PDB file of C-alpha atoms in Angstrom:
ATOM      1  CA  MET A  20       4.317  45.755   5.658  1.00  0.00           C
ATOM      2  CA  LYS A  21       0.526  46.161   5.765  1.00  0.00           C
ATOM      3  CA  ASN A  22       0.125  43.197   3.412  1.00  0.00           C
ATOM      4  CA  TYR A  23       2.293  41.072   5.678  1.00  0.00           C
ATOM      5  CA  VAL A  24       0.169  41.934   8.722  1.00  0.00           C
ATOM      6  CA  ALA A  25      -3.034  41.257   6.780  1.00  0.00           C
ATOM      7  CA  ILE A  26      -1.811  37.857   5.577  1.00  0.00           C
ATOM      8  CA  CYS A  27      -0.659  36.871   9.072  1.00  0.00           C
ATOM      9  CA  SER A  28      -3.978  37.900  10.602  1.00  0.00           C
ATOM     10  CA  VAL A  29      -5.909  35.881   8.003  1.00  0.00           C
ATOM     11  CA  PHE A  30      -3.854  32.764   8.841  1.00  0.00           C
ATOM     12  CA  LEU A  31      -4.278  33.385  12.550  1.00  0.00           C
ATOM     13  CA  LEU A  32      -8.052  33.773  12.282  1.00  0.00           C
ATOM     14  CA  SER A  33      -8.437  30.766  10.007  1.00  0.00           C
ATOM     15  CA  ALA A  34      -6.697  28.587  12.609  1.00  0.00           C
ATOM     16  CA  CYS A  35      -9.450  29.402  15.116  1.00  0.00           C
ATOM     17  CA  LEU A  36     -12.253  27.983  13.029  1.00  0.00           C
ATOM     18  CA  THR A  37     -14.127  24.927  14.169  1.00  0.00           C
ATOM     19  CA  LYS A  38     -14.065  22.116  11.655  1.00  0.00           C
ATOM     20  CA  GLU A  39     -16.163  18.977  11.410  1.00  0.00           C
ATOM     21  CA  TYR A  40     -14.172  15.787  11.908  1.00  0.00           C
ATOM     22  CA  ARG A  41     -15.092  12.406  10.417  1.00  0.00           C
ATOM     23  CA  SER A  42     -12.852   9.401  10.208  1.00  0.00           C
ATOM     24  CA  GLY A  43     -13.001   5.650   9.853  1.00  0.00           C
ATOM     25  CA  VAL A  44     -15.674   3.501   8.262  1.00  0.00           C
ATOM     26  CA  PRO A  45     -19.255   4.729   8.680  1.00  0.00           C
ATOM     27  CA  MET A  46     -21.149   1.748  10.069  1.00  0.00           C
ATOM     28  CA  ARG A  47     -24.894   1.393   9.805  1.00  0.00           C
ATOM     29  CA  ALA A  48     -26.948  -0.821  12.090  1.00  0.00           C
ATOM     30  CA  SER A  49     -27.888  -3.017   9.124  1.00  0.00           C
ATOM     31  CA  GLN A  50     -24.221  -3.674   8.361  1.00  0.00           C
ATOM     32  CA  ILE A  51     -23.487  -4.625  11.950  1.00  0.00           C
ATOM     33  CA  GLU A  52     -26.435  -7.045  11.937  1.00  0.00           C
ATOM     34  CA  GLN A  53     -25.082  -8.577   8.718  1.00  0.00           C
ATOM     35  CA  VAL A  54     -21.644  -8.930  10.310  1.00  0.00           C
ATOM     36  CA  LYS A  55     -23.243 -10.674  13.299  1.00  0.00           C
ATOM     37  CA  SER A  56     -24.852 -13.187  10.967  1.00  0.00           C
ATOM     38  CA  SER A  57     -21.733 -13.680   8.841  1.00  0.00           C
ATOM     39  CA  THR A  58     -19.602 -16.721   9.451  1.00  0.00           C
ATOM     40  CA  THR A  59     -16.297 -16.259   7.628  1.00  0.00           C
ATOM     41  CA  LYS A  60     -13.484 -13.756   7.325  1.00  0.00           C
ATOM     42  CA  LYS A  61     -14.270 -13.250   3.628  1.00  0.00           C
ATOM     43  CA  GLU A  62     -17.899 -12.323   4.369  1.00  0.00           C
ATOM     44  CA  VAL A  63     -16.798  -9.720   6.921  1.00  0.00           C
ATOM     45  CA  TYR A  64     -14.280  -8.332   4.423  1.00  0.00           C
ATOM     46  CA  ASP A  65     -16.964  -8.123   1.724  1.00  0.00           C
ATOM     47  CA  LEU A  66     -19.312  -6.224   4.080  1.00  0.00           C
ATOM     48  CA  LEU A  67     -16.925  -3.738   5.711  1.00  0.00           C
ATOM     49  CA  GLY A  68     -13.782  -3.831   3.609  1.00  0.00           C
ATOM     50  CA  SER A  69     -10.259  -3.828   4.931  1.00  0.00           C
ATOM     51  CA  PRO A  70      -9.964  -3.401   8.712  1.00  0.00           C
ATOM     52  CA  ALA A  71      -8.374  -0.305  10.238  1.00  0.00           C
ATOM     53  CA  SER A  72      -6.204  -2.511  12.440  1.00  0.00           C
ATOM     54  CA  VAL A  73      -5.487  -6.213  12.899  1.00  0.00           C
ATOM     55  CA  SER A  74      -4.291  -7.939  16.064  1.00  0.00           C
ATOM     56  CA  PHE A  75      -2.392 -11.176  15.710  1.00  0.00           C
ATOM     57  CA  VAL A  76      -1.644 -11.618  19.422  1.00  0.00           C
ATOM     58  CA  GLY A  77      -3.737 -14.564  20.518  1.00  0.00           C
ATOM     59  CA  ALA A  78      -6.777 -15.063  18.312  1.00  0.00           C
ATOM     60  CA  GLU A  79      -6.849 -12.840  15.229  1.00  0.00           C
ATOM     61  CA  LYS A  80      -9.017  -9.735  15.652  1.00  0.00           C
ATOM     62  CA  TRP A  81     -10.084  -7.116  13.145  1.00  0.00           C
ATOM     63  CA  PHE A  82     -10.901  -3.594  14.302  1.00  0.00           C
ATOM     64  CA  TYR A  83     -13.132  -1.116  12.499  1.00  0.00           C
ATOM     65  CA  TYR A  84     -13.872   2.331  13.861  1.00  0.00           C
ATOM     66  CA  THR A  85     -15.933   5.380  13.096  1.00  0.00           C
ATOM     67  CA  ALA A  86     -15.424   8.794  14.654  1.00  0.00           C
ATOM     68  CA  GLU A  87     -17.301  12.061  14.394  1.00  0.00           C
ATOM     69  CA  GLY A  88     -16.659  15.299  16.219  1.00  0.00           C
ATOM     70  CA  LYS A  89     -15.316  18.820  15.983  1.00  0.00           C
ATOM     71  CA  ILE A  90     -11.817  20.223  15.905  1.00  0.00           C
ATOM     72  CA  PHE A  91     -11.182  23.709  17.224  1.00  0.00           C
ATOM     73  CA  ALA A  92      -7.979  25.216  15.823  1.00  0.00           C
ATOM     74  CA  PHE A  93      -5.035  22.905  16.528  1.00  0.00           C
ATOM     75  CA  LEU A  94      -6.554  21.137  19.540  1.00  0.00           C
ATOM     76  CA  ASP A  95      -7.443  17.455  19.707  1.00  0.00           C
ATOM     77  CA  PRO A  96     -10.878  16.555  18.305  1.00  0.00           C
ATOM     78  CA  MET A  97     -13.858  16.472  20.646  1.00  0.00           C
ATOM     79  CA  PHE A  98     -15.756  13.321  19.712  1.00  0.00           C
ATOM     80  CA  SER A  99     -19.527  13.262  19.641  1.00  0.00           C
ATOM     81  CA  LYS A 100     -19.502   9.700  18.285  1.00  0.00           C
ATOM     82  CA  TYR A 101     -16.748   7.099  18.496  1.00  0.00           C
ATOM     83  CA  GLU A 102     -17.434   3.429  17.913  1.00  0.00           C
ATOM     84  CA  VAL A 103     -15.091   0.472  17.673  1.00  0.00           C
ATOM     85  CA  LEU A 104     -16.243  -2.797  16.114  1.00  0.00           C
ATOM     86  CA  THR A 105     -14.089  -5.786  17.053  1.00  0.00           C
ATOM     87  CA  VAL A 106     -14.446  -9.036  15.112  1.00  0.00           C
ATOM     88  CA  LYS A 107     -12.588 -12.016  16.589  1.00  0.00           C
ATOM     89  CA  PHE A 108     -11.855 -15.069  14.446  1.00  0.00           C
ATOM     90  CA  ASN A 109     -11.192 -18.739  15.224  1.00  0.00           C
ATOM     91  CA  SER A 110      -8.194 -20.573  13.804  1.00  0.00           C
ATOM     92  CA  ASP A 111     -10.369 -21.794  10.885  1.00  0.00           C
ATOM     93  CA  ASP A 112     -11.202 -18.147   9.868  1.00  0.00           C
ATOM     94  CA  SER A 113     -14.757 -18.343  11.169  1.00  0.00           C
ATOM     95  CA  VAL A 114     -16.236 -15.517  13.249  1.00  0.00           C
ATOM     96  CA  ASN A 115     -15.997 -16.248  16.962  1.00  0.00           C
ATOM     97  CA  GLU A 116     -17.071 -13.006  18.648  1.00  0.00           C
ATOM     98  CA  ILE A 117     -18.309  -9.539  17.665  1.00  0.00           C
ATOM     99  CA  LYS A 118     -18.248  -6.513  19.968  1.00  0.00           C
ATOM    100  CA  LEU A 119     -19.376  -2.955  19.319  1.00  0.00           C
ATOM    101  CA  LYS A 120     -18.248  -0.373  21.860  1.00  0.00           C
ATOM    102  CA  ASN A 121     -19.258   3.285  22.050  1.00  0.00           C
ATOM    103  CA  ILE A 122     -17.328   6.085  23.695  1.00  0.00           C
ATOM    104  CA  SER A 123     -20.233   6.461  26.127  1.00  0.00           C
ATOM    105  CA  ASP A 124     -19.784   2.866  27.395  1.00  0.00           C
ATOM    106  CA  SER A 125     -18.036   2.527  30.717  1.00  0.00           C
ATOM    107  CA  SER A 126     -16.248  -0.538  29.310  1.00  0.00           C
ATOM    108  CA  PHE A 127     -14.578   1.631  26.667  1.00  0.00           C
ATOM    109  CA  ASP A 128     -11.880   2.726  29.117  1.00  0.00           C
ATOM    110  CA  VAL A 129      -8.508   1.089  28.626  1.00  0.00           C
ATOM    111  CA  ASP A 130      -7.094  -0.774  31.594  1.00  0.00           C
ATOM    112  CA  LEU A 131      -3.507   0.471  31.776  1.00  0.00           C
ATOM    113  CA  ALA A 132      -2.583  -2.198  34.326  1.00  0.00           C
ATOM    114  CA  LYS A 133      -2.934  -4.867  31.635  1.00  0.00           C
ATOM    115  CA  LYS A 134       0.236  -4.593  29.614  1.00  0.00           C
ATOM    116  CA  THR A 135       2.053  -6.767  27.101  1.00  0.00           C
ATOM    117  CA  GLU A 136       5.817  -6.714  27.418  1.00  0.00           C
ATOM    118  CA  LEU A 137       7.345  -5.717  24.120  1.00  0.00           C
ATOM    119  CA  PRO A 138      10.933  -6.460  23.091  1.00  0.00           C
ATOM    120  CA  SER A 139      11.761  -2.756  23.447  1.00  0.00           C
ATOM    121  CA  GLU A 140      10.644  -2.881  27.099  1.00  0.00           C
ATOM    122  CA  ILE A 141      12.931  -5.754  28.052  1.00  0.00           C
ATOM    123  CA  LYS A 142      15.545  -4.378  30.400  1.00  0.00           C
ATOM    124  CA  LEU A 143      19.118  -5.343  29.586  1.00  0.00           C
ATOM    125  CA  ASN A 144      22.204  -4.326  31.487  1.00  0.00           C
ATOM    126  CA  PHE A 145      25.155  -2.597  29.824  1.00  0.00           C
ATOM    127  CA  PHE A 146      27.107  -5.794  29.020  1.00  0.00           C
ATOM    128  CA  GLN A 147      24.036  -7.642  27.689  1.00  0.00           C
ATOM    129  CA  GLU A 148      23.406  -4.794  25.265  1.00  0.00           C
ATOM    130  CA  LEU A 149      27.073  -4.540  24.279  1.00  0.00           C
ATOM    131  CA  PHE A 150      27.758  -8.241  23.748  1.00  0.00           C
ATOM    132  CA  GLY A 151      24.241  -9.567  23.116  1.00  0.00           C
ATOM    133  CA  ASN A 152      24.655 -10.210  19.377  1.00  0.00           C
ATOM    134  CA  ILE A 153      27.985 -12.025  19.539  1.00  0.00           C
ATOM    135  CA  GLY A 154      27.547 -15.462  17.996  1.00  0.00           C
ATOM    136  CA  LYS A 155      24.026 -14.809  16.730  1.00  0.00           C
ATOM    137  CA  PHE A 156      25.067 -14.212  13.116  1.00  0.00           C
ATOM    138  CA  ASN A 157      27.409 -16.071  10.783  1.00  0.00           C
ATOM    139  CA  SER A 158      29.499 -14.589   7.944  1.00  0.00           C
ATOM    140  CA  SER A 159      26.525 -14.697   5.529  1.00  0.00           C
ATOM    141  CA  GLY A 160      24.537 -12.321   7.780  1.00  0.00           C
ATOM    142  CA  LEU A 161      21.862 -14.896   8.521  1.00  0.00           C
ATOM    143  CA  PRO A 162      21.051 -16.011  12.076  1.00  0.00           C
ATOM    144  CA  SER A 163      23.022 -19.066  13.136  1.00  0.00           C
ATOM    145  CA  SER A 164      21.181 -22.254  14.068  1.00  0.00           C
ATOM    146  CA  ASN A 165      22.415 -22.447  17.667  1.00  0.00           C
TER     147      ASN A 165
END
């Protein structure tokens, strides 16, 4: 029984430790300057590697981020540094716009009023949900060309 209490107390105390948190791609000022002077998607990929996220809504955008902070126990990390680099491309895969935002910027806040309606947010009534797929598929399982 004493061993059980000792093991539990060790796990409990270890959960209260503060840990350093680092995530994303560490970006140096020299890299960002090189990205600003780059002209194609391939050059950006060669400099920073694969993006953390890609947006295909509207013009294609690549997002890179770097985050540093501390985690206390099981709580969310407290960031001391959080940067997001956004690279926007034209239709011919050339760089159109580059933005670097820090967590300290007032423009970093997300405007929740701006919202894209997703298919899951489209409101259907009971009968539209129940009978919505009738006639959309043929016997082969492929969508019909109606």
